[in-house]
PDB file of N, CA and C in Angstrom:
ATOM      1  N   MET A   1     112.324 101.883  76.045  1.00  0.00           N
ATOM      2  CA  MET A   1     112.725 100.759  75.273  1.00  0.00           C
ATOM      3  C   MET A   1     113.583  99.882  76.007  1.00  0.00           C
ATOM      4  N   PHE A   2     114.400 100.294  77.043  1.00  0.00           N
ATOM      5  CA  PHE A   2     115.410  99.371  77.788  1.00  0.00           C
ATOM      6  C   PHE A   2     114.352  98.351  78.685  1.00  0.00           C
ATOM      7  N   LYS A   3     113.214  98.913  79.152  1.00  0.00           N
ATOM      8  CA  LYS A   3     112.277  98.055  79.814  1.00  0.00           C
ATOM      9  C   LYS A   3     111.877  96.834  79.099  1.00  0.00           C
ATOM     10  N   TYR A   4     111.479  97.173  77.735  1.00  0.00           N
ATOM     11  CA  TYR A   4     110.945  96.113  76.817  1.00  0.00           C
ATOM     12  C   TYR A   4     112.135  94.953  76.596  1.00  0.00           C
ATOM     13  N   ILE A   5     113.257  95.457  76.450  1.00  0.00           N
ATOM     14  CA  ILE A   5     114.307  94.561  76.269  1.00  0.00           C
ATOM     15  C   ILE A   5     114.565  93.785  77.494  1.00  0.00           C
ATOM     16  N   LEU A   6     114.585  94.474  78.689  1.00  0.00           N
ATOM     17  CA  LEU A   6     114.809  93.831  79.892  1.00  0.00           C
ATOM     18  C   LEU A   6     113.808  92.654  80.194  1.00  0.00           C
ATOM     19  N   VAL A   7     112.459  93.028  79.884  1.00  0.00           N
ATOM     20  CA  VAL A   7     111.349  92.062  80.248  1.00  0.00           C
ATOM     21  C   VAL A   7     111.557  90.947  79.157  1.00  0.00           C
ATOM     22  N   LEU A   8     111.833  91.210  77.930  1.00  0.00           N
ATOM     23  CA  LEU A   8     112.113  90.097  76.976  1.00  0.00           C
ATOM     24  C   LEU A   8     113.186  89.199  77.368  1.00  0.00           C
ATOM     25  N   ALA A   9     114.437  89.776  77.886  1.00  0.00           N
ATOM     26  CA  ALA A   9     115.456  89.064  78.201  1.00  0.00           C
ATOM     27  C   ALA A   9     115.146  88.187  79.510  1.00  0.00           C
ATOM     28  N   VAL A  10     114.316  88.716  80.424  1.00  0.00           N
ATOM     29  CA  VAL A  10     114.093  87.811  81.678  1.00  0.00           C
ATOM     30  C   VAL A  10     113.039  86.758  81.201  1.00  0.00           C
ATOM     31  N   GLY A  11     112.181  87.064  80.347  1.00  0.00           N
ATOM     32  CA  GLY A  11     111.259  86.071  79.863  1.00  0.00           C
ATOM     33  C   GLY A  11     111.885  84.902  79.181  1.00  0.00           C
ATOM     34  N   VAL A  12     112.852  85.378  78.252  1.00  0.00           N
ATOM     35  CA  VAL A  12     113.662  84.221  77.631  1.00  0.00           C
ATOM     36  C   VAL A  12     114.260  83.376  78.590  1.00  0.00           C
ATOM     37  N   ALA A  13     114.956  84.010  79.574  1.00  0.00           N
ATOM     38  CA  ALA A  13     115.828  83.280  80.561  1.00  0.00           C
ATOM     39  C   ALA A  13     114.932  82.392  81.378  1.00  0.00           C
ATOM     40  N   ILE A  14     113.715  82.814  81.748  1.00  0.00           N
ATOM     41  CA  ILE A  14     112.825  81.925  82.517  1.00  0.00           C
ATOM     42  C   ILE A  14     112.398  80.817  81.650  1.00  0.00           C
ATOM     43  N   GLY A  15     111.918  81.109  80.424  1.00  0.00           N
ATOM     44  CA  GLY A  15     111.608  80.032  79.572  1.00  0.00           C
ATOM     45  C   GLY A  15     112.638  79.020  79.198  1.00  0.00           C
ATOM     46  N   TYR A  16     113.858  79.435  79.017  1.00  0.00           N
ATOM     47  CA  TYR A  16     114.801  78.498  78.768  1.00  0.00           C
ATOM     48  C   TYR A  16     115.074  77.604  79.990  1.00  0.00           C
ATOM     49  N   GLY A  17     115.072  78.208  81.170  1.00  0.00           N
ATOM     50  CA  GLY A  17     115.308  77.355  82.434  1.00  0.00           C
ATOM     51  C   GLY A  17     114.128  76.448  82.695  1.00  0.00           C
ATOM     52  N   TYR A  18     112.962  76.763  82.421  1.00  0.00           N
ATOM     53  CA  TYR A  18     111.739  75.878  82.481  1.00  0.00           C
ATOM     54  C   TYR A  18     111.950  74.780  81.276  1.00  0.00           C
ATOM     55  N   GLY A  19     112.276  74.955  80.215  1.00  0.00           N
ATOM     56  CA  GLY A  19     112.478  74.085  79.253  1.00  0.00           C
ATOM     57  C   GLY A  19     113.542  73.067  79.428  1.00  0.00           C
ATOM     58  N   TRP A  20     114.646  73.700  79.981  1.00  0.00           N
ATOM     59  CA  TRP A  20     115.771  72.766  80.386  1.00  0.00           C
ATOM     60  C   TRP A  20     115.408  71.699  81.492  1.00  0.00           C
ATOM     61  N   GLN A  21     114.742  72.264  82.571  1.00  0.00           N
ATOM     62  CA  GLN A  21     114.246  71.279  83.507  1.00  0.00           C
ATOM     63  C   GLN A  21     113.209  70.391  83.014  1.00  0.00           C
ATOM     64  N   ASP A  22     112.270  70.726  82.289  1.00  0.00           N
ATOM     65  CA  ASP A  22     111.385  69.837  81.665  1.00  0.00           C
ATOM     66  C   ASP A  22     112.095  68.766  80.813  1.00  0.00           C
ATOM     67  N   ALA A  23     113.039  69.283  80.059  1.00  0.00           N
ATOM     68  CA  ALA A  23     113.637  68.174  79.185  1.00  0.00           C
ATOM     69  C   ALA A  23     114.429  67.151  80.027  1.00  0.00           C
ATOM     70  N   GLN A  24     114.797  67.507  81.107  1.00  0.00           N
ATOM     71  CA  GLN A  24     115.557  66.505  82.009  1.00  0.00           C
ATOM     72  C   GLN A  24     114.574  65.403  82.689  1.00  0.00           C
ATOM     73  N   THR A  25     113.490  65.872  82.875  1.00  0.00           N
ATOM     74  CA  THR A  25     112.529  64.999  83.510  1.00  0.00           C
ATOM     75  C   THR A  25     111.629  64.250  82.624  1.00  0.00           C
ATOM     76  N   HIS A  26     111.333  64.664  81.374  1.00  0.00           N
ATOM     77  CA  HIS A  26     110.314  64.044  80.530  1.00  0.00           C
ATOM     78  C   HIS A  26     111.000  63.745  79.170  1.00  0.00           C
ATOM     79  N   GLU A  27     110.522  62.567  78.563  1.00  0.00           N
ATOM     80  CA  GLU A  27     111.013  62.151  77.173  1.00  0.00           C
ATOM     81  C   GLU A  27     110.333  62.986  76.135  1.00  0.00           C
ATOM     82  N   GLN A  28     109.053  63.262  76.224  1.00  0.00           N
ATOM     83  CA  GLN A  28     108.319  63.792  75.181  1.00  0.00           C
ATOM     84  C   GLN A  28     108.398  65.422  75.384  1.00  0.00           C
ATOM     85  N   HIS A  29     108.298  66.149  74.324  1.00  0.00           N
ATOM     86  CA  HIS A  29     108.399  67.571  74.246  1.00  0.00           C
ATOM     87  C   HIS A  29     107.209  68.123  74.950  1.00  0.00           C
ATOM     88  N   VAL A  30     107.163  69.341  75.629  1.00  0.00           N
ATOM     89  CA  VAL A  30     106.185  69.779  76.324  1.00  0.00           C
ATOM     90  C   VAL A  30     104.980  70.095  75.292  1.00  0.00           C
ATOM     91  N   ALA A  31     105.174  70.497  74.045  1.00  0.00           N
ATOM     92  CA  ALA A  31     104.096  70.697  73.205  1.00  0.00           C
ATOM     93  C   ALA A  31     103.361  69.326  72.836  1.00  0.00           C
ATOM     94  N   GLU A  32     104.176  68.320  72.782  1.00  0.00           N
ATOM     95  CA  GLU A  32     103.388  67.087  72.529  1.00  0.00           C
ATOM     96  C   GLU A  32     102.695  66.563  73.675  1.00  0.00           C
ATOM     97  N   ARG A  33     103.113  66.810  74.871  1.00  0.00           N
ATOM     98  CA  ARG A  33     102.386  66.344  76.041  1.00  0.00           C
ATOM     99  C   ARG A  33     101.018  67.309  75.979  1.00  0.00           C
ATOM    100  N   PHE A  34     101.102  68.510  75.649  1.00  0.00           N
ATOM    101  CA  PHE A  34      99.928  69.411  75.653  1.00  0.00           C
ATOM    102  C   PHE A  34      98.998  68.979  74.738  1.00  0.00           C
ATOM    103  N   VAL A  35      99.420  68.605  73.531  1.00  0.00           N
ATOM    104  CA  VAL A  35      98.466  68.146  72.456  1.00  0.00           C
ATOM    105  C   VAL A  35      97.897  66.815  72.944  1.00  0.00           C
ATOM    106  N   GLN A  36      98.466  65.877  73.587  1.00  0.00           N
ATOM    107  CA  GLN A  36      97.990  64.720  74.114  1.00  0.00           C
ATOM    108  C   GLN A  36      96.907  64.920  75.169  1.00  0.00           C
ATOM    109  N   GLN A  37      97.099  66.036  76.057  1.00  0.00           N
ATOM    110  CA  GLN A  37      96.044  66.315  77.057  1.00  0.00           C
ATOM    111  C   GLN A  37      94.855  66.896  76.360  1.00  0.00           C
ATOM    112  N   ILE A  38      95.002  67.568  75.272  1.00  0.00           N
ATOM    113  CA  ILE A  38      93.687  68.391  74.865  1.00  0.00           C
ATOM    114  C   ILE A  38      92.967  67.502  73.700  1.00  0.00           C
ATOM    115  N   GLY A  39      93.440  66.225  73.536  1.00  0.00           N
ATOM    116  CA  GLY A  39      92.699  65.365  72.583  1.00  0.00           C
ATOM    117  C   GLY A  39      93.583  64.680  71.540  1.00  0.00           C
ATOM    118  N   GLY A  40      94.871  64.773  71.581  1.00  0.00           N
ATOM    119  CA  GLY A  40      95.647  64.005  70.660  1.00  0.00           C
ATOM    120  C   GLY A  40      95.528  62.588  70.627  1.00  0.00           C
ATOM    121  N   GLY A  41      95.031  62.003  71.776  1.00  0.00           N
ATOM    122  CA  GLY A  41      94.969  60.642  71.970  1.00  0.00           C
ATOM    123  C   GLY A  41      93.742  60.077  71.203  1.00  0.00           C
ATOM    124  N   VAL A  42      92.772  60.937  70.868  1.00  0.00           N
ATOM    125  CA  VAL A  42      91.609  60.532  70.087  1.00  0.00           C
ATOM    126  C   VAL A  42      91.931  60.287  68.696  1.00  0.00           C
ATOM    127  N   LYS A  43      93.001  60.727  68.130  1.00  0.00           N
ATOM    128  CA  LYS A  43      93.299  60.617  66.671  1.00  0.00           C
ATOM    129  C   LYS A  43      93.414  59.138  66.311  1.00  0.00           C
ATOM    130  N   SER A  44      93.781  58.250  67.270  1.00  0.00           N
ATOM    131  CA  SER A  44      93.873  56.966  66.926  1.00  0.00           C
ATOM    132  C   SER A  44      92.565  56.214  66.840  1.00  0.00           C
ATOM    133  N   GLU A  45      91.514  56.782  67.260  1.00  0.00           N
ATOM    134  CA  GLU A  45      90.147  56.229  67.296  1.00  0.00           C
ATOM    135  C   GLU A  45      89.486  56.758  65.986  1.00  0.00           C
ATOM    136  N   VAL A  46      89.973  57.706  65.268  1.00  0.00           N
ATOM    137  CA  VAL A  46      89.357  58.428  64.110  1.00  0.00           C
ATOM    138  C   VAL A  46      89.966  57.550  62.995  1.00  0.00           C
ATOM    139  N   ASP A  47      89.072  57.172  62.019  1.00  0.00           N
ATOM    140  CA  ASP A  47      89.592  56.517  60.795  1.00  0.00           C
ATOM    141  C   ASP A  47      89.531  57.328  59.715  1.00  0.00           C
ATOM    142  N   GLY A  48      90.480  57.830  59.196  1.00  0.00           N
ATOM    143  CA  GLY A  48      90.414  58.894  58.051  1.00  0.00           C
ATOM    144  C   GLY A  48      90.661  58.123  56.661  1.00  0.00           C
ATOM    145  N   SER A  49      90.933  56.938  56.683  1.00  0.00           N
ATOM    146  CA  SER A  49      91.156  56.319  55.466  1.00  0.00           C
ATOM    147  C   SER A  49      89.918  56.134  54.523  1.00  0.00           C
ATOM    148  N   VAL A  50      90.165  56.037  53.243  1.00  0.00           N
ATOM    149  CA  VAL A  50      88.929  55.872  52.303  1.00  0.00           C
ATOM    150  C   VAL A  50      88.166  54.748  52.723  1.00  0.00           C
ATOM    151  N   ASP A  51      88.805  53.572  52.943  1.00  0.00           N
ATOM    152  CA  ASP A  51      88.053  52.265  53.315  1.00  0.00           C
ATOM    153  C   ASP A  51      87.215  52.548  54.569  1.00  0.00           C
ATOM    154  N   GLY A  52      87.655  53.268  55.626  1.00  0.00           N
ATOM    155  CA  GLY A  52      86.966  53.483  56.786  1.00  0.00           C
ATOM    156  C   GLY A  52      85.889  54.413  56.542  1.00  0.00           C
ATOM    157  N   ARG A  53      85.906  55.389  55.563  1.00  0.00           N
ATOM    158  CA  ARG A  53      84.784  56.304  55.360  1.00  0.00           C
ATOM    159  C   ARG A  53      83.766  55.488  54.555  1.00  0.00           C
ATOM    160  N   MET A  54      84.110  54.766  53.685  1.00  0.00           N
ATOM    161  CA  MET A  54      83.209  53.940  52.791  1.00  0.00           C
ATOM    162  C   MET A  54      82.483  53.050  53.597  1.00  0.00           C
ATOM    163  N   ASP A  55      82.937  52.295  54.687  1.00  0.00           N
ATOM    164  CA  ASP A  55      82.295  51.481  55.625  1.00  0.00           C
ATOM    165  C   ASP A  55      81.167  52.238  56.348  1.00  0.00           C
ATOM    166  N   LYS A  56      81.590  53.424  56.695  1.00  0.00           N
ATOM    167  CA  LYS A  56      80.457  54.239  57.558  1.00  0.00           C
ATOM    168  C   LYS A  56      79.417  54.730  56.614  1.00  0.00           C
ATOM    169  N   VAL A  57      79.717  54.941  55.315  1.00  0.00           N
ATOM    170  CA  VAL A  57      78.651  55.292  54.375  1.00  0.00           C
ATOM    171  C   VAL A  57      77.701  54.221  54.061  1.00  0.00           C
ATOM    172  N   GLN A  58      78.256  53.032  54.038  1.00  0.00           N
ATOM    173  CA  GLN A  58      77.489  51.826  53.872  1.00  0.00           C
ATOM    174  C   GLN A  58      76.574  51.369  54.833  1.00  0.00           C
ATOM    175  N   ARG A  59      77.011  51.662  56.045  1.00  0.00           N
ATOM    176  CA  ARG A  59      76.203  51.425  57.187  1.00  0.00           C
ATOM    177  C   ARG A  59      74.868  52.361  57.489  1.00  0.00           C
TER     178      ARG A  59
END
């Protein structure tokens, strides 16, 4: 049981240190940057409005 708590504590400490350093160098949160890398930038090209859908249906 002690091993699990020790591993968890070390993991939290490493994650906190990484997050702190990352926040000092970047404006955006690490999760926001990750989403942008995997395709979050494409959302601006997708038109989800009703008018946009009706234009596509009419074509």
